[in-house]
CSV table of C-alpha atoms and ligand atoms in Angstrom, one decimal:
chain,number,residue,atom,x,y,z
A,95,MET,CA,-26.2,-16.8,109.9
A,96,ALA,CA,-24.2,-13.5,110.3
A,97,ALA,CA,-25.3,-10.9,112.9
A,98,PRO,CA,-27.6,-8.3,111.4
A,99,GLN,CA,-26.3,-4.9,110.4
A,100,THR,CA,-25.5,-2.9,113.5
A,101,LEU,CA,-23.6,0.4,114.0
A,102,ALA,CA,-20.5,-1.8,114.8
A,103,ASN,CA,-20.5,-3.8,111.6
A,104,ARG,CA,-21.7,-1.1,109.1
A,105,LEU,CA,-19.5,-0.8,106.1
A,106,VAL,CA,-18.4,2.7,106.7
A,107,ASP,CA,-14.8,3.6,106.2
A,108,GLY,CA,-12.5,6.1,107.9
A,109,PHE,CA,-13.6,8.8,105.4
A,110,GLY,CA,-17.4,8.4,106.1
A,111,ARG,CA,-18.1,6.5,102.9
A,112,GLU,CA,-20.8,3.9,103.2
A,113,HIS,CA,-20.3,0.7,101.1
A,114,THR,CA,-23.4,-0.9,99.6
A,115,TYR,CA,-22.0,-2.4,96.4
A,116,LEU,CA,-20.0,-5.6,96.1
A,117,ARG,CA,-18.4,-6.8,92.9
A,118,ILE,CA,-17.7,-10.5,92.9
A,119,SER,CA,-15.3,-12.1,90.4
A,120,VAL,CA,-16.4,-15.6,89.8
A,121,THR,CA,-13.3,-16.6,87.7
A,122,ASP,CA,-10.0,-15.2,86.6
A,123,ARG,CA,-10.4,-17.1,83.3
A,124,CYS,CA,-11.4,-15.4,80.1
A,125,ASN,CA,-11.9,-16.5,76.5
A,126,LEU,CA,-10.7,-13.0,75.2
A,127,ARG,CA,-7.3,-11.4,75.9
A,128,CYS,CA,-8.1,-7.7,75.6
A,129,THR,CA,-4.9,-5.7,75.3
A,130,TYR,CA,-5.9,-3.2,78.1
A,131,CYS,CA,-6.9,-6.0,80.6
A,132,MET,CA,-4.6,-9.0,80.1
A,133,PRO,CA,-0.8,-8.9,80.1
A,134,VAL,CA,0.8,-9.7,76.7
A,135,GLU,CA,2.4,-12.8,78.0
A,136,GLY,CA,-0.9,-14.1,79.3
A,137,LEU,CA,-1.5,-15.4,82.8
A,138,ALA,CA,-1.5,-18.8,84.5
A,139,TRP,CA,-5.1,-19.5,85.4
A,140,LYS,CA,-5.8,-20.4,89.0
A,141,LYS,CA,-6.5,-24.0,89.8
A,142,ARG,CA,-10.1,-24.9,90.5
A,143,GLN,CA,-9.5,-25.4,94.2
A,144,GLU,CA,-8.0,-22.0,94.5
A,145,LEU,CA,-11.3,-20.4,93.5
A,146,LEU,CA,-14.2,-19.9,95.9
A,147,THR,CA,-17.0,-22.5,95.4
A,148,PHE,CA,-20.5,-21.3,94.9
A,149,GLU,CA,-21.3,-22.2,98.5
A,150,GLU,CA,-18.4,-20.1,99.7
A,151,ILE,CA,-19.4,-17.2,97.4
A,152,GLU,CA,-22.9,-17.3,98.8
A,153,ARG,CA,-21.7,-17.4,102.3
A,154,VAL,CA,-19.6,-14.3,101.9
A,155,ALA,CA,-22.3,-12.6,99.9
A,156,ALA,CA,-24.8,-13.2,102.8
A,157,ILE,CA,-22.3,-11.7,105.3
A,158,PHE,CA,-21.8,-8.6,103.1
A,159,ILE,CA,-25.6,-8.2,102.7
A,160,GLU,CA,-26.0,-8.5,106.5
A,161,MET,CA,-23.5,-5.6,106.7
A,162,GLY,CA,-25.4,-3.4,104.4
A,163,VAL,CA,-24.6,-4.4,100.8
A,164,THR,CA,-27.7,-4.0,98.5
A,165,LYS,CA,-26.1,-4.5,95.1
A,166,ILE,CA,-23.9,-7.3,93.8
A,167,ARG,CA,-22.3,-7.4,90.4
A,168,LEU,CA,-20.8,-10.7,89.0
A,169,THR,CA,-17.7,-10.2,87.0
A,170,GLY,CA,-14.4,-11.8,86.1
A,171,GLY,CA,-12.4,-12.7,84.0
A,172,GLU,CA,-15.4,-13.7,82.0
A,173,PRO,CA,-18.2,-14.7,84.4
A,174,MET,CA,-20.0,-16.8,81.7
A,175,VAL,CA,-17.1,-19.2,81.4
A,176,ARG,CA,-17.8,-20.4,84.9
A,177,LYS,CA,-19.7,-23.6,84.7
A,178,ASP,CA,-23.3,-23.6,86.0
A,179,LEU,CA,-23.3,-19.8,86.6
A,180,PRO,CA,-27.2,-19.6,86.6
A,181,LEU,CA,-27.1,-21.7,89.8
A,182,LEU,CA,-25.1,-19.1,91.5
A,183,ILE,CA,-27.3,-16.3,90.1
A,184,ARG,CA,-30.4,-18.1,91.4
A,185,GLY,CA,-28.8,-18.6,94.9
A,186,LEU,CA,-27.8,-14.9,95.2
A,187,GLY,CA,-31.1,-13.7,93.7
A,188,ARG,CA,-33.0,-15.3,96.5
A,189,MET,CA,-31.1,-13.5,99.2
A,190,ASP,CA,-33.2,-11.1,101.4
A,191,GLY,CA,-31.8,-7.6,101.4
A,192,LEU,CA,-30.3,-7.7,97.9
A,193,LYS,CA,-32.0,-5.2,95.7
A,194,THR,CA,-29.9,-5.5,92.5
A,195,LEU,CA,-28.0,-8.4,90.9
A,196,ALA,CA,-26.0,-7.3,87.9
A,197,MET,CA,-23.3,-8.9,85.7
A,198,THR,CA,-20.6,-7.6,83.4
A,199,THR,CA,-19.8,-9.8,80.5
A,200,ASN,CA,-18.0,-9.7,77.2
A,201,ALA,CA,-21.1,-11.3,75.6
A,202,THR,CA,-19.3,-13.9,73.7
A,203,LEU,CA,-21.4,-16.7,75.3
A,204,LEU,CA,-24.5,-14.6,75.9
A,205,ALA,CA,-26.7,-15.3,72.9
A,206,GLY,CA,-29.1,-18.1,73.7
A,207,HIS,CA,-28.7,-17.7,77.4
A,208,VAL,CA,-30.3,-14.3,78.0
A,209,GLU,CA,-33.7,-15.6,79.0
A,210,ASP,CA,-32.3,-18.1,81.4
A,211,LEU,CA,-30.1,-15.4,83.1
A,212,TYR,CA,-33.1,-13.1,83.4
A,213,ALA,CA,-35.3,-15.9,84.8
A,214,SER,CA,-32.5,-16.8,87.3
A,215,GLY,CA,-32.8,-13.3,88.8
A,216,LEU,CA,-30.3,-11.1,87.0
A,217,SER,CA,-31.6,-7.6,86.7
A,218,GLN,CA,-28.9,-5.6,85.1
A,219,LEU,CA,-26.4,-6.4,82.4
A,220,ASN,CA,-23.2,-4.6,81.4
A,221,ILE,CA,-21.6,-5.7,78.1
A,222,SER,CA,-18.2,-4.8,76.9
A,223,LEU,CA,-17.7,-3.7,73.3
A,224,ASP,CA,-14.8,-1.6,72.1
A,225,SER,CA,-15.4,-1.5,68.4
A,226,PHE,CA,-18.1,-2.0,65.8
A,227,LYS,CA,-15.5,-3.0,63.3
A,228,PRO,CA,-14.9,-6.8,63.4
A,229,GLU,CA,-11.2,-6.6,62.5
A,230,ARG,CA,-10.5,-4.0,65.1
A,231,PHE,CA,-12.6,-5.8,67.7
A,232,SER,CA,-10.5,-8.9,67.0
A,233,ALA,CA,-7.2,-7.0,67.3
A,234,ILE,CA,-8.2,-5.5,70.7
A,235,ALA,CA,-9.6,-8.8,72.0
A,236,ARG,CA,-6.8,-10.8,70.5
A,237,GLN,CA,-9.4,-13.4,69.4
A,238,ASP,CA,-10.7,-14.7,66.1
A,239,VAL,CA,-12.8,-12.2,64.2
A,240,LYS,CA,-15.7,-14.7,64.1
A,241,VAL,CA,-16.3,-14.0,67.8
A,242,PHE,CA,-17.5,-10.5,66.9
A,243,ASP,CA,-20.8,-11.9,65.5
A,244,ALA,CA,-21.4,-13.8,68.7
A,245,VAL,CA,-21.0,-10.7,70.7
A,246,MET,CA,-23.4,-8.7,68.5
A,247,ALA,CA,-25.9,-11.5,68.8
A,248,GLY,CA,-25.6,-11.4,72.6
A,249,ILE,CA,-26.1,-7.6,72.6
A,250,ASP,CA,-29.2,-8.0,70.4
A,251,GLY,CA,-30.6,-10.7,72.7
A,252,ALA,CA,-30.0,-8.5,75.8
A,253,LEU,CA,-31.7,-5.5,74.2
A,254,LYS,CA,-34.8,-7.6,73.5
A,255,GLN,CA,-35.0,-8.9,77.1
A,256,ASN,CA,-36.7,-6.8,79.8
A,257,PHE,CA,-33.6,-6.1,82.0
A,258,ALA,CA,-33.8,-3.0,84.3
A,259,SER,CA,-30.8,-1.8,82.4
A,260,VAL,CA,-28.4,-2.8,79.7
A,261,LYS,CA,-25.1,-0.9,79.4
A,262,ILE,CA,-22.4,-1.1,76.9
A,263,ASN,CA,-18.8,-0.5,78.3
A,264,VAL,CA,-16.4,1.0,75.8
A,265,VAL,CA,-12.7,1.5,76.9
A,266,VAL,CA,-11.7,4.5,74.8
A,267,MET,CA,-8.0,4.5,73.7
A,268,SER,CA,-6.4,7.2,71.7
A,269,GLY,CA,-5.4,6.1,68.2
A,270,VAL,CA,-7.1,2.7,68.7
A,271,ASN,CA,-10.9,3.3,68.8
A,272,ASP,CA,-11.5,6.9,69.6
A,273,ASP,CA,-12.6,7.5,66.0
A,274,GLU,CA,-15.7,5.4,66.8
A,275,ILE,CA,-17.0,7.6,69.7
A,276,LEU,CA,-19.7,9.1,67.5
A,277,ASP,CA,-20.8,5.6,66.2
A,278,PHE,CA,-21.3,4.5,69.8
A,279,VAL,CA,-23.4,7.7,70.6
A,280,GLU,CA,-25.5,6.9,67.5
A,281,PHE,CA,-26.0,3.4,68.8
A,282,ALA,CA,-27.2,4.8,72.1
A,283,ALA,CA,-29.5,7.2,70.4
A,284,LYS,CA,-31.2,4.4,68.5
A,285,ASN,CA,-31.4,1.8,71.3
A,286,ARG,CA,-32.7,1.5,74.9
A,287,VAL,CA,-29.2,1.3,76.2
A,288,ASN,CA,-26.6,3.3,78.2
A,289,VAL,CA,-23.3,3.5,76.5
A,290,ARG,CA,-20.5,4.1,79.0
A,291,PHE,CA,-17.2,5.6,77.7
A,292,ILE,CA,-14.5,4.4,80.1
A,293,GLU,CA,-11.1,6.2,80.4
A,294,TYR,CA,-8.3,3.8,79.9
A,295,MET,CA,-6.9,2.8,83.3
A,296,PRO,CA,-3.4,1.4,84.1
A,297,PHE,CA,-2.9,-2.1,85.3
A,298,LYS,CA,0.1,-4.5,85.5
A,299,ASP,CA,1.6,-4.9,81.9
A,300,ASN,CA,-1.5,-3.6,80.1
A,301,GLN,CA,0.3,-1.3,77.6
A,302,TRP,CA,-1.2,1.8,79.3
A,303,THR,CA,0.4,5.2,78.7
A,304,ASN,CA,-0.9,8.6,79.6
A,305,GLU,CA,-1.0,9.6,75.9
A,306,LYS,CA,-3.5,6.8,75.2
A,307,VAL,CA,-6.1,8.2,77.7
A,308,VAL,CA,-8.9,10.1,76.1
A,309,THR,CA,-10.4,12.3,78.8
A,310,TYR,CA,-14.1,12.6,79.3
A,311,LYS,CA,-13.9,16.4,78.7
A,312,ASP,CA,-12.4,15.7,75.2
A,313,MET,CA,-15.1,13.1,74.5
A,314,LEU,CA,-17.8,15.5,75.6
A,315,ALA,CA,-16.4,18.3,73.4
A,316,LEU,CA,-16.3,16.0,70.4
A,317,ILE,CA,-19.8,14.7,70.9
A,318,GLY,CA,-21.2,18.2,71.6
A,319,GLU,CA,-20.2,19.2,68.1
A,320,HIS,CA,-22.7,16.6,66.7
A,321,TYR,CA,-25.3,15.9,69.4
A,322,GLN,CA,-27.1,17.9,72.0
A,323,LEU,CA,-26.5,16.2,75.4
A,324,ARG,CA,-28.4,17.0,78.5
A,325,LYS,CA,-26.8,16.3,81.9
A,326,LEU,CA,-28.9,13.9,84.1
A,327,GLU,CA,-29.2,14.3,87.8
A,328,ASP,CA,-26.2,13.1,89.8
A,329,ASP,CA,-26.7,9.9,91.7
A,330,ARG,CA,-24.3,10.5,94.6
A,331,SER,CA,-22.6,7.2,94.5
A,332,ALA,CA,-22.7,6.6,90.8
A,333,VAL,CA,-19.4,6.6,89.1
A,334,GLY,CA,-20.7,7.8,85.7
A,335,LYS,CA,-21.4,11.3,84.5
A,336,ASP,CA,-24.7,10.6,82.7
A,337,TYR,CA,-26.3,12.4,79.7
A,338,ALA,CA,-29.5,12.1,77.7
A,339,ILE,CA,-29.2,12.5,74.0
A,340,GLU,CA,-31.7,15.0,72.7
A,341,GLY,CA,-34.2,13.1,70.5
A,342,GLY,CA,-32.5,9.8,71.3
A,343,ILE,CA,-33.8,6.7,73.1
A,344,GLY,CA,-30.7,5.7,75.2
A,345,THR,CA,-28.1,7.6,77.2
A,346,VAL,CA,-24.4,8.0,77.4
A,347,SER,CA,-22.1,8.2,80.4
A,348,PHE,CA,-18.5,8.9,81.1
A,349,ILE,CA,-16.4,6.9,83.6
A,350,SER,CA,-13.7,9.5,84.3
A,351,SER,CA,-11.5,7.4,86.6
A,352,MET,CA,-8.3,9.0,85.3
A,353,SER,CA,-9.1,12.7,84.7
A,354,ASP,CA,-11.7,13.3,87.4
A,355,SER,CA,-11.8,10.4,90.0
A,356,PHE,CA,-14.9,9.7,92.0
A,357,CYS,CA,-13.1,8.3,95.0
A,358,SER,CA,-14.9,10.7,97.4
A,359,THR,CA,-18.2,8.9,96.8
A,360,CYS,CA,-16.9,5.4,96.2
A,361,ASN,CA,-19.3,2.8,97.6
A,362,ARG,CA,-17.7,-0.4,96.3
A,363,LEU,CA,-15.8,-3.3,97.5
A,364,ARG,CA,-14.5,-6.3,95.6
A,365,LEU,CA,-14.2,-10.0,96.2
A,366,THR,CA,-11.7,-11.7,93.9
A,367,ALA,CA,-12.3,-15.2,92.4
A,368,ASP,CA,-9.7,-16.5,94.9
A,369,GLY,CA,-11.5,-15.0,97.9
A,370,GLN,CA,-9.6,-11.8,98.6
A,371,VAL,CA,-11.4,-8.7,99.6
A,372,LYS,CA,-10.1,-5.5,98.0
A,373,SER,CA,-11.3,-2.2,99.2
A,374,CYS,CA,-9.8,-0.2,96.3
A,375,LEU,CA,-9.3,-1.4,92.7
A,376,PHE,CA,-6.0,0.4,92.4
A,377,TYR,CA,-4.5,-0.4,95.8
A,378,PRO,CA,-2.6,-3.7,96.2
A,379,ALA,CA,-3.8,-4.6,99.7
A,380,GLU,CA,-6.0,-7.8,99.9
A,381,THR,CA,-7.6,-9.6,102.8
A,382,ASN,CA,-7.8,-13.4,102.4
A,383,LEU,CA,-11.3,-14.6,103.4
A,384,ARG,CA,-10.9,-17.9,101.5
A,385,ASP,CA,-8.2,-19.4,103.7
A,386,ALA,CA,-9.9,-18.1,106.9
A,387,MET,CA,-13.1,-19.7,105.8
A,388,ARG,CA,-11.4,-23.0,105.0
A,389,LEU,CA,-9.7,-22.9,108.4
A,390,GLY,CA,-13.2,-22.7,110.1
A,391,ALA,CA,-13.6,-18.9,110.7
A,392,THR,CA,-17.0,-17.9,112.0
A,393,ASP,CA,-19.1,-15.3,110.3
A,394,SER,CA,-18.3,-12.8,112.9
A,395,THR,CA,-14.5,-13.4,112.4
A,396,LEU,CA,-15.1,-12.9,108.6
A,397,GLN,CA,-17.0,-9.7,109.4
A,398,GLY,CA,-14.1,-8.4,111.4
A,399,MET,CA,-11.7,-9.2,108.5
A,400,ILE,CA,-14.0,-7.3,106.1
A,401,LEU,CA,-14.0,-4.3,108.4
A,402,ASP,CA,-10.2,-4.5,108.7
A,403,SER,CA,-10.0,-4.4,104.9
A,404,LEU,CA,-12.3,-1.4,104.8
A,405,ARG,CA,-10.0,0.4,107.3
A,406,MET,CA,-7.2,0.1,104.8
A,407,LYS,CA,-9.1,1.8,102.1
A,408,PRO,CA,-7.3,4.9,101.0
A,409,GLU,CA,-9.1,8.3,100.7
A,410,ALA,CA,-8.3,8.3,97.0
A,411,HIS,CA,-6.4,6.2,94.5
A,412,PRO,CA,-2.7,7.2,93.7
A,413,PRO,CA,-1.8,9.2,90.6
A,414,ALA,CA,-1.9,7.2,87.3
A,415,GLU,CA,1.8,6.8,86.9
A,416,GLU,CA,2.1,5.5,90.5
A,417,ILE,CA,-0.7,3.0,89.8
A,418,ALA,CA,1.0,1.8,86.7
A,419,ALA,CA,4.2,1.1,88.7
A,420,ASN,CA,2.7,-0.5,91.8
A,421,ASP,CA,2.4,-4.3,92.2
A,422,ASN,CA,-1.4,-4.4,92.0
A,423,ARG,CA,-2.7,-7.5,90.2
A,424,ALA,CA,-3.9,-7.3,86.6
A,425,MET,CA,-7.5,-6.2,86.0
A,426,ILE,CA,-8.5,-9.7,84.8
A,427,GLU,CA,-7.2,-11.2,88.1
A,428,ILE,CA,-9.0,-8.6,90.3
A,429,GLY,CA,-12.4,-8.5,88.5
A,430,GLY,CA,-13.5,-5.3,86.8
B,535,SAM,N1,-15.0,-10.1,80.9
B,535,SAM,C1,-16.1,-9.2,81.3
B,535,SAM,C2,-16.1,-8.0,80.4
B,535,SAM,O1,-15.1,-7.8,79.6
B,535,SAM,O2,-17.1,-7.3,80.4
B,535,SAM,C3,-16.0,-8.8,82.7
B,535,SAM,C4,-14.6,-8.4,83.3
B,535,SAM,S1,-13.8,-7.0,82.7
B,535,SAM,C5,-12.4,-7.0,83.6
B,535,SAM,C6,-14.9,-5.7,83.3
B,535,SAM,C7,-14.7,-4.4,82.7
B,535,SAM,O3,-13.5,-3.8,82.9
B,535,SAM,C8,-14.9,-4.4,81.2
B,535,SAM,O4,-16.0,-3.5,80.8
B,535,SAM,C9,-13.6,-3.9,80.7
B,535,SAM,O5,-13.8,-3.1,79.5
B,535,SAM,C10,-13.1,-3.1,81.8
B,535,SAM,N2,-11.7,-2.9,81.8
B,535,SAM,C11,-10.7,-3.8,81.8
B,535,SAM,N3,-9.5,-3.3,81.8
B,535,SAM,C12,-9.6,-1.9,81.8
B,535,SAM,C13,-8.8,-0.8,81.7
B,535,SAM,N4,-7.4,-1.0,81.7
B,535,SAM,N5,-9.3,0.4,81.7
B,535,SAM,C14,-10.6,0.6,81.7
B,535,SAM,N6,-11.5,-0.4,81.8
B,535,SAM,C15,-11.0,-1.7,81.8
B,536,SF4,FE1,-11.6,-10.8,79.3
B,536,SF4,FE2,-13.2,-8.8,80.1
B,536,SF4,FE3,-10.6,-8.6,80.4
B,536,SF4,FE4,-11.5,-8.6,78.0
B,536,SF4,S1,-11.9,-7.1,79.6
B,536,SF4,S2,-9.7,-9.8,78.7
B,536,SF4,S3,-13.2,-9.9,78.1
B,536,SF4,S4,-11.9,-10.1,81.4
C-alpha cells in the first residue's frame, strides 16, 4: 500500500499545477486506422508482455490515487479491444478516493456492452465520431463502411444508459469534415450529449498541416450564424470551452489545443499501455514505471519516479510546427 497523500508526494508541478486526472492507455492496438491518429504505414503492435497487466495497472492507479488523482480515463488505442476490460473497470471502480471513472472509445464494439460497462462502474463515456456520412467515416477511419452502423448503434446504446455524461469527440479537419459542424450541433441540440469539437493536433506522421486546422473561433462564428449559444461557467481545469444551445437538450464544447492552449490549467498525466508516465501529451519525455515495477521497485520508489516525471513537465507545449517535427510517439501509441 502506497503512503497516503502528503505535502511531499502531492502531484503539484513546478508551475503550481495540481494533477488530479490520469489517463490510462490499456492497449496500443486499434481496429480503426484514423488518418489523424495512426501513421499511414501502420504500426507494429506491442507484444502482450510489453503491456502492463491489469494487476500492474491497478497497482499504479492506486499509487496515483494515493497521490491525489480523483479521475481516471481509460483510453488507447481502442480500449475495448483489450480482452476482459470490464474486469479492470470493476477493479478500478472499487478504489477508494476515485470519484470518476471514464473511458474514450471509438464505439465499434460498444453496442451490446453498454449495460455491462455501466454496471462495472464506468461513469462517463466519450465516443469518437468524425462524420455522419458512412462513406466519409470509412475514409477517415480507413475501415469498411459497415463499421459505421456498429458505431451508431453503440452511440444509441450509450445515450439510453444512465451515464453521468456521454460526449462525442469530433476532430475537425478543414476540407475533410468541417462541412458537418452544423449537423453535429443539431445532434447535440436533439440529444442529452456534449459534442466536443477538437482542433486537429499534430503527431508523428499523421498528415497534419496548419491549413487543416479549423480554429474554435472560426467554428464559433459559423455556429453563431445558425444557433444561439450561451457560454457555460468555466471549470478551472476543464480543457473545453463549453456552451449551451438555446432551446436544445445537449451542449457543445471546443477543445482549442492549437489556437488557444489550456496548458496553464492542465491537470492531467498519462500512463501509456507499456507503462510509461508522460507528463505532457506533446513532450517526448517518458518515465518507465513498467521496468522499475518488474525489477521489484517499491511503491515509494514508484512515487518518486512519478514526481520526477512531473518535474519535467513543461510550462506549455511547444508551437505546433515544433510538435510536428519532434520525436514524440504517435497519438495511438500514447493514448489520447
Ligand atoms: N480509440 C479511442 C477513440 O478513438 O475514441 C480512444 C483513443 S483516441 C487516440 C482518443 C481521442 O483522441 C479520440 O477522440 C480521437 O479523436 C483523438 N485524437 C486522435 N488523434 C488526434 C489528433 N491528431 N488531433 C485531435 N484529436 C485526436
Ligand atoms: Fe483508433 Fe481512436 Fe486512433 Fe481512431 S482515434 S485510430 S479509433 S485509437
